[in-house]
Tab-separated table of C-alpha atoms in Angstrom:
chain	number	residue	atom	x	y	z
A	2	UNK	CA	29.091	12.871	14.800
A	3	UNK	CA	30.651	14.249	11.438
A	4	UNK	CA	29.183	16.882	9.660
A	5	UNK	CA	27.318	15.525	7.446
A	6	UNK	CA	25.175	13.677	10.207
A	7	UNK	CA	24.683	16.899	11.859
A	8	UNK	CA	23.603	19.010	8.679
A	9	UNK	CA	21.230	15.487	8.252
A	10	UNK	CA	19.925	16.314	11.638
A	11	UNK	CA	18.485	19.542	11.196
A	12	UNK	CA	16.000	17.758	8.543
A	13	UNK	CA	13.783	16.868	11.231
A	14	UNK	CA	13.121	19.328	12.941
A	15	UNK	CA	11.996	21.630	10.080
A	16	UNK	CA	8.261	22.183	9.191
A	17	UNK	CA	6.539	23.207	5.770
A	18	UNK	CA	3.181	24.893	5.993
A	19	UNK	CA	0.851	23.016	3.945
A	20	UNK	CA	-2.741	24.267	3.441
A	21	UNK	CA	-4.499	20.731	4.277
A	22	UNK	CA	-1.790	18.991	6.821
A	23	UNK	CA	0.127	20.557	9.735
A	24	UNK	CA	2.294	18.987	12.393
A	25	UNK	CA	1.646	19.365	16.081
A	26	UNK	CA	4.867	20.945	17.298
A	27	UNK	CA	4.473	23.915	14.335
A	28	UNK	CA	6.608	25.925	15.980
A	29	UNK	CA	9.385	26.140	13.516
A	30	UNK	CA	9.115	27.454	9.664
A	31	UNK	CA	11.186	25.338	6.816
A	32	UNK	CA	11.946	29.195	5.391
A	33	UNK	CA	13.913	30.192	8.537
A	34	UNK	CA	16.482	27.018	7.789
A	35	UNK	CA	19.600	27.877	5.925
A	36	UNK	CA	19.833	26.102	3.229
A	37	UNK	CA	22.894	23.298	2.884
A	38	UNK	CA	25.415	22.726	0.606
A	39	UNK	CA	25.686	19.408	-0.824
A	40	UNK	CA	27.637	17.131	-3.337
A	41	UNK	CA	26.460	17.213	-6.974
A	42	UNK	CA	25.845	13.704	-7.184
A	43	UNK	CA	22.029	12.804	-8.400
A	44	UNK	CA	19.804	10.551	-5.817
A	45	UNK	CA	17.902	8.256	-7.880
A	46	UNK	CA	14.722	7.226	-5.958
A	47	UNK	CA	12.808	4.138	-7.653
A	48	UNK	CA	9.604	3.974	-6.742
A	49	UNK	CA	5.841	3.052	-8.584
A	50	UNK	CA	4.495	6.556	-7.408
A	51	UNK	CA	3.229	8.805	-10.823
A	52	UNK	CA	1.663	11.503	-10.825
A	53	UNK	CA	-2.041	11.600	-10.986
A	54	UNK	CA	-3.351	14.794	-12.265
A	55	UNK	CA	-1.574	17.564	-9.666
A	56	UNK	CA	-1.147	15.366	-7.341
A	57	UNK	CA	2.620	14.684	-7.250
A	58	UNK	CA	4.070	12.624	-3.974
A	59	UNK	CA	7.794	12.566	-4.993
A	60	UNK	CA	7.317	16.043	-6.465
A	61	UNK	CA	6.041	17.202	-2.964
A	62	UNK	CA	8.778	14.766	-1.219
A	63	UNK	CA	11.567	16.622	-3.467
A	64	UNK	CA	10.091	20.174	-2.697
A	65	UNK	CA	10.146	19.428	0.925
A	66	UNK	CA	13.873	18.098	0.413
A	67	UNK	CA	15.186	21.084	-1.480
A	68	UNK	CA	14.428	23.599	1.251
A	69	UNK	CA	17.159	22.236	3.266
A	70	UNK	CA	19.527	20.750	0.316
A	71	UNK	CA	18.745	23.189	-3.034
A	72	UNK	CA	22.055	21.374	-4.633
A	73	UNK	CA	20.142	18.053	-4.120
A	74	UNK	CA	19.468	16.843	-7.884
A	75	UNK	CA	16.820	13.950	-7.160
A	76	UNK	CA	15.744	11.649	-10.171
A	77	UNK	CA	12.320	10.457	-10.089
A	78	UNK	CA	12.605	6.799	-11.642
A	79	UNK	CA	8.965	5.040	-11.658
A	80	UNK	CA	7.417	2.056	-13.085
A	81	UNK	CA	3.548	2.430	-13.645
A	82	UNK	CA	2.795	-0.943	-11.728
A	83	UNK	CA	3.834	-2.005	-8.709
A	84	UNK	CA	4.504	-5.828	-10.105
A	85	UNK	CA	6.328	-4.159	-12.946
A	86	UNK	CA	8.399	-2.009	-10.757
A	87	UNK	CA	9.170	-5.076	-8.659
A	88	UNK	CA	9.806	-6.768	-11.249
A	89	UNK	CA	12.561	-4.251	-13.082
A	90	UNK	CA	14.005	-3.779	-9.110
A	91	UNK	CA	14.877	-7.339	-9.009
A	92	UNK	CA	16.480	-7.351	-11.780
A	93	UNK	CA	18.795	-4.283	-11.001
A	94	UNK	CA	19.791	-5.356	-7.432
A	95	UNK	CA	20.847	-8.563	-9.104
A	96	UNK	CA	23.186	-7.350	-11.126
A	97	UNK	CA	24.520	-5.274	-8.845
A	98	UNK	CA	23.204	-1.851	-9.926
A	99	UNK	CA	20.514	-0.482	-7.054
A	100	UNK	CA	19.346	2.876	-6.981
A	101	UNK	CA	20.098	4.792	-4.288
A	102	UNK	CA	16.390	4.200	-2.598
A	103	UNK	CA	13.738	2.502	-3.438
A	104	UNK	CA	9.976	1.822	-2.462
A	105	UNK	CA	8.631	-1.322	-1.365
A	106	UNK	CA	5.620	-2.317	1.179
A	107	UNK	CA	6.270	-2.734	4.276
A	108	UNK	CA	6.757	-6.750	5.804
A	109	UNK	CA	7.624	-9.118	3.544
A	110	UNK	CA	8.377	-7.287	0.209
A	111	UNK	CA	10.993	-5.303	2.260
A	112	UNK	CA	12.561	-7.741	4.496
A	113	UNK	CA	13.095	-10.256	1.550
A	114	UNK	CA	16.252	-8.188	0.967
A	115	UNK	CA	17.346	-7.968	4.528
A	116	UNK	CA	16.729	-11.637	5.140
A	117	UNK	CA	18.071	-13.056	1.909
A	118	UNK	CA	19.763	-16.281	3.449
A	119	UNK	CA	16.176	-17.144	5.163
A	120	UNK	CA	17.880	-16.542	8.390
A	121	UNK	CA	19.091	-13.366	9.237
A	122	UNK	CA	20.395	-10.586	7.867
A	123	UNK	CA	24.131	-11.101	7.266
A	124	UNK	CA	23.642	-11.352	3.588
A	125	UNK	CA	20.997	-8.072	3.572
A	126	UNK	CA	20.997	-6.018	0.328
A	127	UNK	CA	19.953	-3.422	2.867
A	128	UNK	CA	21.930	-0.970	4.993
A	129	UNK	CA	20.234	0.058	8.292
A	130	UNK	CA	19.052	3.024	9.062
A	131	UNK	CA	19.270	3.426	12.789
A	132	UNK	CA	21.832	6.585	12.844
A	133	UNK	CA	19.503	9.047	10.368
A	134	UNK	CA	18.089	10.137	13.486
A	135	UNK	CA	19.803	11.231	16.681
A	136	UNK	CA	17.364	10.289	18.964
A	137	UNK	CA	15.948	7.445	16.868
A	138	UNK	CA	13.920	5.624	19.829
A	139	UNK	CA	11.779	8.547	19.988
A	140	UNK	CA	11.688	8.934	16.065
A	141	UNK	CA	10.095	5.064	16.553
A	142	UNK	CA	7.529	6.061	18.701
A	143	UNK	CA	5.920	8.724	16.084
A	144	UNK	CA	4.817	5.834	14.004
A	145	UNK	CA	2.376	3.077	14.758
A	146	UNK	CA	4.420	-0.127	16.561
A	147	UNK	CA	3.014	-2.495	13.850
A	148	UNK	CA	4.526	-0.685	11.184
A	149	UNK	CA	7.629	-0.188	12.798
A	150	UNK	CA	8.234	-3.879	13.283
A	151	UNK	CA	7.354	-4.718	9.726
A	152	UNK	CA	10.214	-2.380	8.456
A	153	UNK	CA	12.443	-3.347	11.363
A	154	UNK	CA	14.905	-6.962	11.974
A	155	UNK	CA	16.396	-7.245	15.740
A	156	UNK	CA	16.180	-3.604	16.642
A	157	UNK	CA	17.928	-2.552	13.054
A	158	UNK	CA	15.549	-0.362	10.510
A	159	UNK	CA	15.940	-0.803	7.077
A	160	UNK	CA	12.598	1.624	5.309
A	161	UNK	CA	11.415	4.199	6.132
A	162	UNK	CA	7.549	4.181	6.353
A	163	UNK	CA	6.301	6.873	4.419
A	164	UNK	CA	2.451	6.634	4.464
A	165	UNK	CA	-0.546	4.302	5.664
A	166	UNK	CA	-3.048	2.840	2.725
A	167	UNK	CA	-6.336	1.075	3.800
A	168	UNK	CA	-6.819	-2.322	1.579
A	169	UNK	CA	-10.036	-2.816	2.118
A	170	UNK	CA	-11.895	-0.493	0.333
A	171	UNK	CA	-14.773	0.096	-1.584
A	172	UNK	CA	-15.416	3.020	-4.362
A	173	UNK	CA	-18.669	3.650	-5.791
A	174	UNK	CA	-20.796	5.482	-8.461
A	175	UNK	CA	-23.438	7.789	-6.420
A	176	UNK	CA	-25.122	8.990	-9.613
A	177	UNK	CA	-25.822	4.505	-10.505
A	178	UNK	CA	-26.574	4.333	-7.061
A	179	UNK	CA	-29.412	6.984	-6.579
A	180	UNK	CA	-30.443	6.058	-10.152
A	181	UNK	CA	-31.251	2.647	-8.973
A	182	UNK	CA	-32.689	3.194	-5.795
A	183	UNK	CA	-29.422	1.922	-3.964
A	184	UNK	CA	-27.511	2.463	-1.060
A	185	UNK	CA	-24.057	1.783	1.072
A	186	UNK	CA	-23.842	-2.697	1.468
A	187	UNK	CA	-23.614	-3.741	4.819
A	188	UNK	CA	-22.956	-7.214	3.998
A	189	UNK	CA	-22.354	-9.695	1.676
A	190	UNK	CA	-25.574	-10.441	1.167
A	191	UNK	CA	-26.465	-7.092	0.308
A	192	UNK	CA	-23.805	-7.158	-2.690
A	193	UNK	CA	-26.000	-9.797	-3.878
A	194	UNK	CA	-28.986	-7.877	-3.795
A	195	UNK	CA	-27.679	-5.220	-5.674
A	196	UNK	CA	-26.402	-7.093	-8.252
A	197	UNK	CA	-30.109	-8.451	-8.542
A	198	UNK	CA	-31.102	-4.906	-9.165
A	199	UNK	CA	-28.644	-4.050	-11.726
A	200	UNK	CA	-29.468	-7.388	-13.874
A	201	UNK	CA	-29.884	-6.739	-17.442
A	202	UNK	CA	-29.078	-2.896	-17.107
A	203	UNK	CA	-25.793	-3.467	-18.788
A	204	UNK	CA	-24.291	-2.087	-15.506
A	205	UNK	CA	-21.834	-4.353	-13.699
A	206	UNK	CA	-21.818	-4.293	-9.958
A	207	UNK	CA	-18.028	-4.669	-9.701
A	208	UNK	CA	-15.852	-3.183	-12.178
A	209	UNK	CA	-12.403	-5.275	-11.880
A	210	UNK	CA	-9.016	-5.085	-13.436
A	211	UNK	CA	-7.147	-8.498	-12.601
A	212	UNK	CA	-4.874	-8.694	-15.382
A	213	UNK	CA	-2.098	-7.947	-12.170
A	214	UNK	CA	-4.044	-10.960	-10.332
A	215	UNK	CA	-2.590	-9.350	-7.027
A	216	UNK	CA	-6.289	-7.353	-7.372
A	217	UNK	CA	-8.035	-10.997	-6.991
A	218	UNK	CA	-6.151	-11.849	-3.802
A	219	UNK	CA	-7.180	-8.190	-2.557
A	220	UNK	CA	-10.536	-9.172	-3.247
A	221	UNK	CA	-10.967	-12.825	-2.143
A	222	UNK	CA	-8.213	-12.634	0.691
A	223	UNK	CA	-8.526	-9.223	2.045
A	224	UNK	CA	-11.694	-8.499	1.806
A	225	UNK	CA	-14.578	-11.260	1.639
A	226	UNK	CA	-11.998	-13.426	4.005
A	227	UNK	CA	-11.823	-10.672	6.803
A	228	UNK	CA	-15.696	-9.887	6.321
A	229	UNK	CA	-16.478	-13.554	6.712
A	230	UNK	CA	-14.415	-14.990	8.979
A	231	UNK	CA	-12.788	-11.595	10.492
A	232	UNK	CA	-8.976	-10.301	10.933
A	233	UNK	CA	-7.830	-12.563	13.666
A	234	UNK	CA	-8.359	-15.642	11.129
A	235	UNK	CA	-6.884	-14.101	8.476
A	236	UNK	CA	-3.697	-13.406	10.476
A	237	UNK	CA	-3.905	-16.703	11.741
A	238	UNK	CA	-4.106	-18.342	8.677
A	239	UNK	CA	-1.040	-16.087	6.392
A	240	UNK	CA	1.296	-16.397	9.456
A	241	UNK	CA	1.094	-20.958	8.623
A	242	UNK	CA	-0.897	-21.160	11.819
A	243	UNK	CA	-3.816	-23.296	11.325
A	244	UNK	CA	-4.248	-26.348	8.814
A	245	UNK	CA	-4.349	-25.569	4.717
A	246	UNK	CA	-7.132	-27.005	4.050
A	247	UNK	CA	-9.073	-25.110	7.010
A	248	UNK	CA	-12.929	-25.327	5.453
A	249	UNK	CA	-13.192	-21.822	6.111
A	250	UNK	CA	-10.826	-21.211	3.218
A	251	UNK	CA	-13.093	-22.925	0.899
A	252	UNK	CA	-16.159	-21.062	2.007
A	253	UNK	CA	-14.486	-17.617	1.437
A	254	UNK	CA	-13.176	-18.773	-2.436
A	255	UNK	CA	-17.123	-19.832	-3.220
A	256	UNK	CA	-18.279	-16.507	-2.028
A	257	UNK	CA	-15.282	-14.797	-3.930
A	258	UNK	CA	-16.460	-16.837	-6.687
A	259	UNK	CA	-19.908	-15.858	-6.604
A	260	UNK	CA	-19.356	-12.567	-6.105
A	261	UNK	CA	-16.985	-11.960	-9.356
A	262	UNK	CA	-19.929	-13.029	-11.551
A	263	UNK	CA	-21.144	-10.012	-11.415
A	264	UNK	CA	-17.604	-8.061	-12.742
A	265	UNK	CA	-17.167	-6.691	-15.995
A	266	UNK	CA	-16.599	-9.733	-18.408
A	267	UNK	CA	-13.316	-8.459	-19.496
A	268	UNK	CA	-11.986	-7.590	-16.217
A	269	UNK	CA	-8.814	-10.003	-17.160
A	270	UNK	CA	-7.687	-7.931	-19.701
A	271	UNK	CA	-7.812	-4.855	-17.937
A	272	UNK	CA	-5.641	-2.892	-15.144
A	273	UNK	CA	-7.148	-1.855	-11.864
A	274	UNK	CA	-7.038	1.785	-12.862
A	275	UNK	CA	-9.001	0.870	-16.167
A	276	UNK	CA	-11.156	-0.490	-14.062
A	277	UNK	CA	-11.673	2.463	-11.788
A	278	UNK	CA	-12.410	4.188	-14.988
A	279	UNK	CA	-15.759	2.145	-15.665
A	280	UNK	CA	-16.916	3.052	-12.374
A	281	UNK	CA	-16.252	6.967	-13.190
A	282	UNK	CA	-17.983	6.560	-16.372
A	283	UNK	CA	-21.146	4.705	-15.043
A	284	UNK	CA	-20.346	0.965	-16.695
A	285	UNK	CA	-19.814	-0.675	-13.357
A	286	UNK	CA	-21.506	0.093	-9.848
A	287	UNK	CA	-18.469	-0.149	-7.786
A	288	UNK	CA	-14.583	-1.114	-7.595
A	289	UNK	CA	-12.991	-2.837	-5.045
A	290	UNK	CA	-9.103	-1.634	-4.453
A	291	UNK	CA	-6.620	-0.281	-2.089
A	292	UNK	CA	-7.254	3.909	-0.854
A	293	UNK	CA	-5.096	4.870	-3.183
A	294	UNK	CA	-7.632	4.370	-5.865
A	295	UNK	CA	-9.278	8.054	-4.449
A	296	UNK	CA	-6.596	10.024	-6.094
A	297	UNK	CA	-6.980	8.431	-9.336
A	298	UNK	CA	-10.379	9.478	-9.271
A	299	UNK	CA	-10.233	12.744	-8.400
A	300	UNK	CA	-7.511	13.467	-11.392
A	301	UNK	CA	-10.362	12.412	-13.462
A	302	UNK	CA	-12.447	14.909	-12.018
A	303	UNK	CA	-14.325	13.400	-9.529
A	304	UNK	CA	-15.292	14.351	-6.098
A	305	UNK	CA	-16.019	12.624	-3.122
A	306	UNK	CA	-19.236	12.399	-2.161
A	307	UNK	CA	-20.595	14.567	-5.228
A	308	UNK	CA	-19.915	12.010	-7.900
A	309	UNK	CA	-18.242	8.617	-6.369
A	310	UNK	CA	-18.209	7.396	-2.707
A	311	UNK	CA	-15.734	5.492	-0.313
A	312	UNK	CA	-16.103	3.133	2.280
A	313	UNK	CA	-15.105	-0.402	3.806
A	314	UNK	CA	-15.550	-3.454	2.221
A	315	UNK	CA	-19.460	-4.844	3.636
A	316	UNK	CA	-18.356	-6.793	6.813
A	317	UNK	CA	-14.812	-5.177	7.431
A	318	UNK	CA	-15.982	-1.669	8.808
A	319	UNK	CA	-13.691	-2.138	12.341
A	320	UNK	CA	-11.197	-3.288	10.855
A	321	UNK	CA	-8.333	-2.023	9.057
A	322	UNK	CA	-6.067	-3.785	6.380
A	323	UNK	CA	-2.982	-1.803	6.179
A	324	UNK	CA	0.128	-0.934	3.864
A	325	UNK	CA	2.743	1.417	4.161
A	326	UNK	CA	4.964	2.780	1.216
A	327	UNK	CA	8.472	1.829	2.506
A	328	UNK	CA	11.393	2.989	1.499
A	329	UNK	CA	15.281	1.349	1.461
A	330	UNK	CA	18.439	2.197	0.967
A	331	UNK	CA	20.767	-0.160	-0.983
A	332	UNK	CA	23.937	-1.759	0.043
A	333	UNK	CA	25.549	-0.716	-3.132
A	334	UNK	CA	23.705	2.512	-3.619
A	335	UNK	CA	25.833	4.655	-5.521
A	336	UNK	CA	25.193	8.219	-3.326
A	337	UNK	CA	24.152	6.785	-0.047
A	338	UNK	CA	24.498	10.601	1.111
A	339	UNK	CA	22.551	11.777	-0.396
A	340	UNK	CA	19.811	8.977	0.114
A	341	UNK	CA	20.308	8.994	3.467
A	342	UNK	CA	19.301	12.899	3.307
A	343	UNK	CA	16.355	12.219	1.657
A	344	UNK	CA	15.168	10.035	3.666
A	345	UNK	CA	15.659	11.215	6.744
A	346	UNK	CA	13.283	14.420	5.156
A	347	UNK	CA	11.176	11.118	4.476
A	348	UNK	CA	10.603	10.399	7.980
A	349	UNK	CA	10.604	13.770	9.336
A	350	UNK	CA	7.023	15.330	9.802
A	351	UNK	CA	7.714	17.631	7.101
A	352	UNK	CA	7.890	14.862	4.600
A	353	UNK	CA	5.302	12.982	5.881
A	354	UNK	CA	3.138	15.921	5.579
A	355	UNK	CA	4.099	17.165	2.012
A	356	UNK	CA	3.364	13.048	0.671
A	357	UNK	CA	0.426	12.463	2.968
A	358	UNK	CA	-1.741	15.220	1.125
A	359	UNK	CA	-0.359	14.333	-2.377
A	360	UNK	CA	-1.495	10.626	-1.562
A	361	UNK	CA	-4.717	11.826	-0.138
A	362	UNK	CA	-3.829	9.187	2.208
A	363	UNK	CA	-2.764	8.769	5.961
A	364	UNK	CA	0.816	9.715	7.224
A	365	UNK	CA	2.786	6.835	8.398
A	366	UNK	CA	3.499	8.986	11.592
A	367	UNK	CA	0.433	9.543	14.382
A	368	UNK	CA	2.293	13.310	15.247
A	369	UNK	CA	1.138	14.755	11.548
A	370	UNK	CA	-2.184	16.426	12.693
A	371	UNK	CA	-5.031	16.092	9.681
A	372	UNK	CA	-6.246	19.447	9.001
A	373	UNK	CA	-9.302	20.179	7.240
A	374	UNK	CA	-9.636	16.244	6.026
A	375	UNK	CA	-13.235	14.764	4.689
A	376	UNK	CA	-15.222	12.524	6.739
A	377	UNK	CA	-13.234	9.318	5.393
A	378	UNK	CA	-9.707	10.402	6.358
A	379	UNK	CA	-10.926	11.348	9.600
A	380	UNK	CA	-12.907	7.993	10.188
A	381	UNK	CA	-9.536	6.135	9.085
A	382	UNK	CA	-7.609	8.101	11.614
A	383	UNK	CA	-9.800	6.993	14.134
A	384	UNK	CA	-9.838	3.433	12.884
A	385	UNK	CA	-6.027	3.442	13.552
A	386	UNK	CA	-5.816	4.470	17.167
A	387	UNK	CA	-9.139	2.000	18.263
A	388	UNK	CA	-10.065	-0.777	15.461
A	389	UNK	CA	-8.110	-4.394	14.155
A	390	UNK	CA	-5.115	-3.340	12.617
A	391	UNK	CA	-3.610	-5.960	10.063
A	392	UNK	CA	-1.396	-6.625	7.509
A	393	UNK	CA	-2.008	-7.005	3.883
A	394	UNK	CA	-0.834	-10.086	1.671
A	395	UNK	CA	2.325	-8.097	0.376
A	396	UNK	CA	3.844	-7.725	4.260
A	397	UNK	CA	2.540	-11.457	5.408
A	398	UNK	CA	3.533	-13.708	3.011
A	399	UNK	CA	6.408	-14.339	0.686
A	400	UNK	CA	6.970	-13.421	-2.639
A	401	UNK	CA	6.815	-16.894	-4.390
A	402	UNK	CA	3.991	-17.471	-2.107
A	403	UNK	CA	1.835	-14.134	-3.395
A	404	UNK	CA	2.222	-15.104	-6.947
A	405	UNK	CA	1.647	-18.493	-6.701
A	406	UNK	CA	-1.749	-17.940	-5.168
A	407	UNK	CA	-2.429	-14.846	-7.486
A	408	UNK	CA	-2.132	-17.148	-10.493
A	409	UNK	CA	-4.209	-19.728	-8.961
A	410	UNK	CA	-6.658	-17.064	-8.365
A	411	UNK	CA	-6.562	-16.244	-12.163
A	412	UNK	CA	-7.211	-19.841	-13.268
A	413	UNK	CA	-10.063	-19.618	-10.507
A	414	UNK	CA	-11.796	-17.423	-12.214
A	415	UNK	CA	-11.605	-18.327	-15.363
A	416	UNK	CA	-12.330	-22.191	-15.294
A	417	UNK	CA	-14.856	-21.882	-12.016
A	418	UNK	CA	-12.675	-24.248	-9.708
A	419	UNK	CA	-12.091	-23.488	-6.719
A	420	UNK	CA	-10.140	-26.783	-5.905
A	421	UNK	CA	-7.259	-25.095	-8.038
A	422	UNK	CA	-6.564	-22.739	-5.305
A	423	UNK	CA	-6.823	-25.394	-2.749
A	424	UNK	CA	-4.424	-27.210	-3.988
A	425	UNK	CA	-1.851	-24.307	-4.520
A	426	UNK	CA	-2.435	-23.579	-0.629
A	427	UNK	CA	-2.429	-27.319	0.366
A	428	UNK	CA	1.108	-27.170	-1.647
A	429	UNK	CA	2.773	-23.824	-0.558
A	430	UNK	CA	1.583	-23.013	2.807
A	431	UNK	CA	4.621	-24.592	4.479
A	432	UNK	CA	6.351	-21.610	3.002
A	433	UNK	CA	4.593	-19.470	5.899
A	434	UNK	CA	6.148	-21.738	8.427
């Protein structure tokens, strides 16, 4: 081992106290580690994290990093959206100038790097990440299996999982909801019911931002499709399992349909944390988004259970649709040092610690003990050891696929016909073959 991979291997083992997280084997301090010396060379880590209000996950990531390697200069790059972010990534491995890691969701928006000849991974972009950790089996077995093997090709890792986001989620107004004599939906049909209630209050049940149409194929696909016709089907269907045109697929885009009536009217022109602000501000009754949408809210001052709630989509309660913030490091990576450093603090507990409470989110490891989390946190913990666990749209299916259904989606909604989409899936699903 040289030294480098030994001073990497200390990482680890090292433990920050953090006043909401702590990790079960606590019996080490990050202050008594000696700090390391390092090369001057900057890490540039490319990810669509920013920082909402004070919460900071790259910021807290960093922190946790420079305990150990104080010379470590990190460079925070982000894009503000994920499809933008994607988008600018692309275009920077293509020519051949990566940063030195990068985020990216675990399953298919990883791998398409690793498996760029559609066959294996002689061509990756990737390098694997196997030797960060000495004893890297047991590393493996800190983290959920299913998010291991999204992340992983033959036995070789190439990201690092760095958190857990629930999908299918629902936030909500409580102040609109005890004005209008409402309470949690338990079902579809209860949506529909409430949006009878609001009618002509100038209050829209669902406030949506869809001008990224990814938020439409959250809502139709990973939401009203699991409530209706539940995980295994869904699974079934993304993996190029069953037939295109499976009726069940039409049912789900007529409810979707239905149920988007009642969104804001100019939900297309709008981005998904606009549209979390017209549920903060009382214009719409709800939102329908990934987790992540909690710390947004908060930033702007609201607090769970006082002025917004959170729960699963009506139908989806046992079951969990799941992402993980993954992150890479590039073939080409110009300090691949000092990436590998930082992520091996990444995977340790003491990084998933510091960016589990900045995401208000779950830790991509099951050893990071929740300390002093609310009700939902704790639910969603429990969800993970005993309820369906499944992957969302960005880990299942291909690129090309995603955005050729997300456009479809989009013309969906706007024209009324359903058959649009049909036809797109009819077209593309081979791709999942």
């Amino acid at each position: 081992m040289t030294a480098i991979s030994r001073r990497v291997a200390a990482v680890g083992a090292l433990i920050v106290g953090l006043t909401q997280l702590s990790c079960d084997d606590g019996a080490r301090s990050a202050q008594a580690a000696a700090p390391v010396k390092t090369e001057a060379l900057p890490i540039e880590m490319f990810s669509w994290w920013t920082r909402e209000g004070e919460k900071d996950a790259l910021g807290a990531l960093v922190s946790a990093h420079k305990r150990i390697f104080p010379e470590d200069d990190v460079i925070n790059a982000t894009a503000e959206l994920s499809g933008l972010a994607r988008e600018t990534l692309g275009q920077r491995m293509q020519r051949g100038d990566p940063p030195d890691a990068f985020q990216a969701n675990a399953g298919q928006d990883l791998m398409r790097w690793v498996l760029l000849n559609g066959l294996d991974d002689r061509e990756s972009r990737l390098l694997p990440l196997n030797t960060l950790f000495d004893d890297f089996e047991g590393w493996a077995k800190a983290f959920p299996s299913q998010i291991i093997q999204q992340v992983s090709y033959q036995g070789k890792l190439y990201g690092i999982p760095s958190n857990l986001h629930r999908i299918n989620e629902i936030f909500y107004n409580k102040h609109l909801m005890a004005r209008f004599g409402l309470s949690e939906p338990h079902s579809i049909a209860d949506l529909h019911l409430m949006a009878e209630r609001l009618e002509g209050s100038g209050v829209s049940l669902f406030g949506l931002g869809t001008r990224e149409p990814w938020t439409l194929a959250l809502f139709a696909l990973e939401c009203v499709l699991v409530a209706e016709h539940g995980p295994e089907f869904y699974v079934d269907y993304f993996r190029g399992n069953l037939r295109a045109d499976d009726p069940r697929m039409r049912q789900t885009l007529e409810t979707s349909l239905g149920l988007l009536r009642h969104a804001n009217p100019d939900h297309a022109q709008l981005s998904w944390l606009q549209a979390l602000q017209l549920v903060a501000r009382g214009r719409a009754l709800m939102t329908v988004m990934g987790d992540w949408a909690r710390v947004s809210l908060k930033a702007h001052d609201q607090v769970l259970d006082r002025d917004f709630g959170e729960r699963a989509f009506p139908g989806t309660e046992n079951t969990l649709v799941f992402t993980s913030d993954a992150f890479a490091l590039p073939l080409r990576a110009k300090n691949a040092l000092g990436a590998k450093r930082l992520l091996r603090t990444l995977g340790s507990l003491d990084g998933q610690a510091a960016i589990a409470q900045a995401r208000d989110a779950l830790p991509a490891r099951l050893d990071v003990k929740l300390v002093g989390a609310d009700t939902v946190l704790v639910e969603r913990q429990r969800l993970l050891q005993t309820g369906a666990l499944v992957l969302a749209q960005s880990g299942l299916v291909s690129a090309q696929f995603a955005e050729d259904i997300n456009r479809a989606l989009a013309e969906m909604v706007e024209t009324g016909d359903i058959d649009r989409v049909l036809h797109t899936l009819r077209s593309r699903y081979v791709l999942l073959r």
